[in-house]
Amino acid sequence: MGGHLVGLTGPPGAGKSSLLSALVRQWREDGRTVAVLAVDPSSKRSGGSLLGDRARIDHDPKDDGVLIRSTAAGTRLGGLAPPTREAAHALLPAFDVVVVETVGVGQSETDVAELCDTVAVVVQPGSGDTLQFLKAGIMEVPDVLVVTKSDLGDIAMHARRDLAAAMRAIGGAKVPVVAVSSIPPVNGVDELVAALDAHRAEIDVGAARVRARRLSALAEFVTEHGEAGLRALGGRRAALKLLEEQPPDAGVPVLVAALADATG
Ligand SMILES: Nc1nc2c(ncn2[C@@H]2O[C@H](COP(=O)(O)OP(=O)(O)O)[C@@H](O)[C@H]2O)c(=O)[nH]1
Ligand SMILES: [Mg+2]
């Protein structure tokens, strides 16, 4: 079965990279190996200034139990490129935890939710992120919610309370809301690790992986053949059904063959 595929997503500046430094340290202390694929949208725009002051994920470069890679965003706004999905699957047998870190814009949240076993959505307190989050309608995405910068005190506690209330209101009361501080004194990271593990323990990872593989094949097909290709197959739902009738690894060739039938 391999490792645990974790998605970490949230707005720029929310504290994802800083949190990953603390998470990687915690996982290594627990004796787990970790790979991080950081999807970098800034390469599409002028320089890195879009994202302002950004922390790096710091780790011991001599520790071969940790692998950190930056990868470019996909063609769709913020979406995951097929090579990123492939890399995530390829790393899973070799690492105990594989994290895909994305900036939460546009398509990326739903892509990450499709790919990963467990998705943590990160918001920072007092930034209007909470409100954004409610408006954006991505509340089905998180398996765990993380409020960062808990060292800021009351505003972090308020954000935590508001998010918990919002989740209860949509029937998501069982989604834990964890507050963390990633700067010393680091706080809440062990609680977050426990929440991620608890989620993994309660899902059917095998079924999630099969579904993720099929959705990856679908995304790859759309990258190659466009929305027109998808329409020729009768739409997204019909294309997914074609994949579901085949073994999990049948993948893109199934759709390409169906496209040839449909257009030939
Ligand atoms: N006070 C405080 N600042 C933090 C914390 N985590 C991150 N930051 C700061 O928030 C800014 C953005 O953090 P970064 O990790 O780069 O966010 P990312 O864009 O989501 O990866 C940086 O200046 C960090 O030093 C925290 O727990 N407490
Ligand atoms: Mg970052």
XYZ file of C-alpha atoms and ligand atoms in Angstrom:
293
model
C 0.000 0.000 0.000
C 2.956 2.314 0.571
C 2.773 5.657 2.254
C 0.223 8.250 3.145
C -0.507 10.774 0.396
C -1.271 14.115 2.052
C -2.398 17.312 0.311
C -1.545 20.627 1.937
C -3.237 23.614 0.377
C -3.992 27.215 1.282
C -3.479 30.825 0.217
C -0.023 32.312 -0.315
C 1.506 33.504 2.936
C -0.737 31.316 5.090
C 2.325 29.538 6.444
C 2.375 26.276 4.470
C 6.133 26.107 3.936
C 6.895 27.056 7.541
C 4.427 24.417 8.705
C 6.056 21.826 6.453
C 9.438 22.520 8.059
C 7.882 21.722 11.429
C 5.898 18.734 10.092
C 8.924 17.197 8.377
C 10.903 17.547 11.600
C 8.093 15.863 13.571
C 7.667 12.999 11.094
C 11.442 12.379 11.041
C 11.497 12.324 14.854
C 8.760 9.686 14.652
C 11.031 7.694 12.306
C 8.995 8.283 9.149
C 10.461 9.153 5.757
C 8.942 12.128 3.922
C 8.756 13.432 0.351
C 7.314 16.874 -0.440
C 6.225 17.984 -3.910
C 5.769 21.741 -3.753
C 3.726 22.982 -6.699
C 5.011 26.418 -7.566
C 2.630 28.705 -9.439
C 4.963 31.723 -9.345
C 6.992 30.572 -12.333
C 4.008 31.543 -14.503
C 4.075 35.142 -13.391
C 6.803 37.721 -13.171
C 9.213 36.467 -10.564
C 8.336 35.378 -7.089
C 7.055 38.760 -5.955
C 3.474 37.576 -6.416
C 3.782 35.575 -3.236
C 5.758 38.120 -1.247
C 7.868 36.998 1.649
C 8.134 33.218 1.443
C 9.740 30.795 3.788
C 11.631 27.788 2.492
C 11.001 24.295 3.762
C 14.110 23.758 5.811
C 15.468 20.306 6.342
C 18.794 18.547 6.742
C 20.152 18.118 3.184
C 22.247 15.152 4.364
C 19.153 13.278 5.575
C 18.140 10.927 2.752
C 14.868 10.183 4.544
C 13.635 13.537 3.208
C 13.099 14.594 -0.388
C 11.850 18.086 -1.295
C 11.055 18.999 -4.902
C 9.501 22.028 -6.512
C 7.369 21.395 -9.539
C 5.548 23.701 -11.950
C 1.779 24.146 -11.841
C -0.380 22.585 -14.536
C -1.974 24.326 -17.476
C -5.219 25.010 -15.710
C -5.166 27.835 -13.186
C -3.350 26.384 -10.216
C -4.265 22.850 -11.249
C -1.981 19.857 -10.881
C 0.071 18.877 -13.922
C -0.042 15.192 -14.895
C 3.709 14.774 -14.128
C 3.049 15.945 -10.557
C 0.357 13.303 -10.118
C 2.683 10.671 -11.562
C 5.527 11.771 -9.309
C 3.272 11.545 -6.253
C 2.231 7.991 -7.130
C 5.822 7.037 -7.955
C 7.125 8.274 -4.594
C 4.471 6.511 -2.511
C 6.098 3.061 -2.343
C 9.392 4.646 -1.246
C 8.276 7.125 1.429
C 6.075 6.832 4.505
C 4.524 10.232 3.854
C 4.238 12.044 0.512
C 2.975 15.633 0.694
C 1.701 17.635 -2.265
C 1.796 21.327 -1.344
C -0.253 23.688 -3.516
C -1.264 27.314 -3.360
C -5.010 27.300 -2.939
C -6.268 29.013 -6.060
C -8.745 27.971 -8.717
C -8.583 24.336 -9.635
C -5.887 23.247 -7.241
C -8.047 22.390 -4.229
C -10.268 19.976 -6.073
C -7.287 18.471 -7.930
C -5.516 17.893 -4.633
C -8.641 16.402 -3.086
C -8.914 13.967 -6.001
C -5.281 12.935 -5.803
C -4.634 12.691 -2.079
C -5.750 10.355 0.701
C -6.009 13.205 3.181
C -6.251 16.941 2.513
C -5.297 19.607 5.036
C -6.498 23.117 4.193
C -4.414 25.840 5.789
C -5.736 29.291 6.682
C -4.113 32.091 8.611
C -5.978 34.053 11.253
C -7.296 37.565 10.878
C -6.815 37.771 7.131
C -10.321 37.343 5.786
C -9.194 33.857 4.738
C -12.008 32.383 6.766
C -14.526 34.418 4.840
C -12.830 33.664 1.534
C -12.943 30.037 2.414
C -16.691 30.149 3.042
C -17.315 32.050 -0.188
C -15.113 29.877 -2.333
C -17.306 26.855 -1.661
C -14.407 24.510 -1.084
C -15.659 23.350 2.263
C -16.091 19.780 1.061
C -12.369 19.614 0.342
C -10.689 19.534 3.771
C -10.322 16.417 5.863
C -8.418 18.501 8.394
C -8.431 22.287 8.820
C -5.350 24.074 10.054
C -5.236 27.579 11.518
C -1.630 28.764 11.396
C 0.232 31.351 13.486
C -1.468 30.404 16.746
C 1.301 32.353 18.500
C -0.663 35.462 17.453
C -3.112 34.581 20.227
C -6.763 35.647 20.274
C -7.239 36.151 16.538
C -6.039 32.593 15.946
C -8.463 31.261 18.527
C -11.282 33.271 16.907
C -10.420 31.911 13.472
C -10.424 28.402 14.875
C -13.808 28.905 16.499
C -15.339 30.472 13.336
C -14.086 27.661 11.119
C -15.346 24.965 13.486
C -18.763 26.666 13.541
C -18.794 26.942 9.738
C -17.959 23.268 9.358
C -20.690 22.264 11.814
C -23.169 24.362 9.833
C -22.544 22.314 6.687
C -22.545 18.978 8.482
C -18.768 18.722 8.646
C -18.537 18.617 12.427
C -16.114 15.720 12.323
C -13.499 17.711 10.407
C -10.944 18.613 13.076
C -9.733 22.209 13.256
C -6.172 22.304 14.554
C -4.260 25.456 15.531
C -0.503 25.421 15.004
C 2.464 27.673 15.499
C 5.363 26.823 13.203
C 7.798 29.274 14.746
C 9.390 28.603 18.125
C 7.917 27.639 20.459
C 6.366 25.264 17.905
C 2.893 24.240 18.995
C 0.091 21.966 17.768
C 2.158 20.076 15.179
C 1.878 16.793 17.083
C -1.901 17.307 17.222
C -1.943 17.877 13.457
C 0.084 14.715 12.818
C -2.404 12.778 14.953
C -5.376 14.264 13.049
C -3.847 13.304 9.680
C -3.157 9.763 10.915
C -6.685 9.448 12.334
C -8.179 10.416 8.976
C -6.069 7.894 7.141
C -7.084 5.171 9.568
C -10.767 5.716 8.839
C -10.722 5.786 5.019
C -10.451 2.981 2.484
C -7.036 3.901 1.072
C -7.145 1.208 -1.603
C -10.400 2.518 -3.072
C -9.176 6.121 -2.843
C -6.004 5.217 -4.769
C -7.920 3.466 -7.538
C -10.193 6.472 -7.895
C -7.195 8.845 -7.875
C -5.510 6.864 -10.655
C -8.615 7.078 -12.826
C -9.034 10.786 -12.197
C -5.346 11.296 -13.049
C -5.846 9.465 -16.339
C -8.834 11.665 -17.056
C -6.804 14.825 -16.313
C -3.996 13.613 -18.570
C -6.469 12.919 -21.360
C -7.933 16.425 -21.029
C -4.422 17.922 -21.125
C -3.742 16.094 -24.406
C -7.113 16.204 -26.129
C -8.772 19.209 -24.532
C -12.363 19.767 -23.520
C -13.374 18.934 -27.100
C -11.940 15.438 -26.627
C -13.907 15.110 -23.426
C -17.131 16.198 -25.164
C -16.539 13.604 -27.897
C -16.601 10.946 -25.160
C -19.919 12.247 -23.848
C -18.517 14.400 -21.061
C -16.550 13.942 -17.889
C -18.958 11.562 -16.198
C -19.157 9.266 -19.237
C -15.367 9.252 -19.596
C -14.950 8.318 -15.950
C -17.459 5.513 -16.427
C -15.349 4.120 -19.292
C -12.359 4.023 -16.954
C -14.359 2.409 -14.159
C -15.288 -0.476 -16.459
C -11.586 -1.290 -16.882
C -8.853 -2.389 -14.449
C -7.440 0.450 -12.287
C -4.256 0.806 -14.335
C -5.855 0.760 -17.797
C -5.568 4.535 -17.896
C -5.391 6.957 -20.807
C -5.251 4.381 -23.655
C -8.844 3.378 -22.831
C -9.989 6.949 -23.434
C -7.830 7.406 -26.529
C -9.293 4.233 -28.035
C -12.822 5.418 -27.241
C -12.025 8.778 -28.823
C -10.790 7.040 -31.987
C -14.077 5.072 -32.077
C -16.154 8.170 -31.519
C -14.418 10.326 -34.113
C -13.358 7.612 -36.556
N 3.981 34.499 13.734
C 4.055 33.467 12.894
N 4.446 33.671 11.611
C 4.495 32.615 10.779
C 4.149 31.306 11.202
N 4.273 30.467 10.140
C 4.693 31.230 9.112
N 4.827 32.522 9.480
C 5.275 33.641 8.626
O 4.321 33.870 7.582
C 4.968 34.217 6.362
C 4.543 33.252 5.250
O 4.959 31.951 5.599
P 5.207 30.815 4.482
O 5.545 29.579 5.222
O 6.194 31.300 3.474
O 3.746 30.725 3.829
P 3.279 29.959 2.480
O 3.285 30.976 1.381
O 1.887 29.494 2.777
O 4.227 28.835 2.226
C 6.454 34.158 6.635
O 6.903 35.468 6.889
C 6.553 33.311 7.893
O 7.680 33.594 8.679
C 3.742 31.111 12.587
O 3.414 30.022 13.044
N 3.717 32.230 13.363
Mg 5.375 28.433 0.558
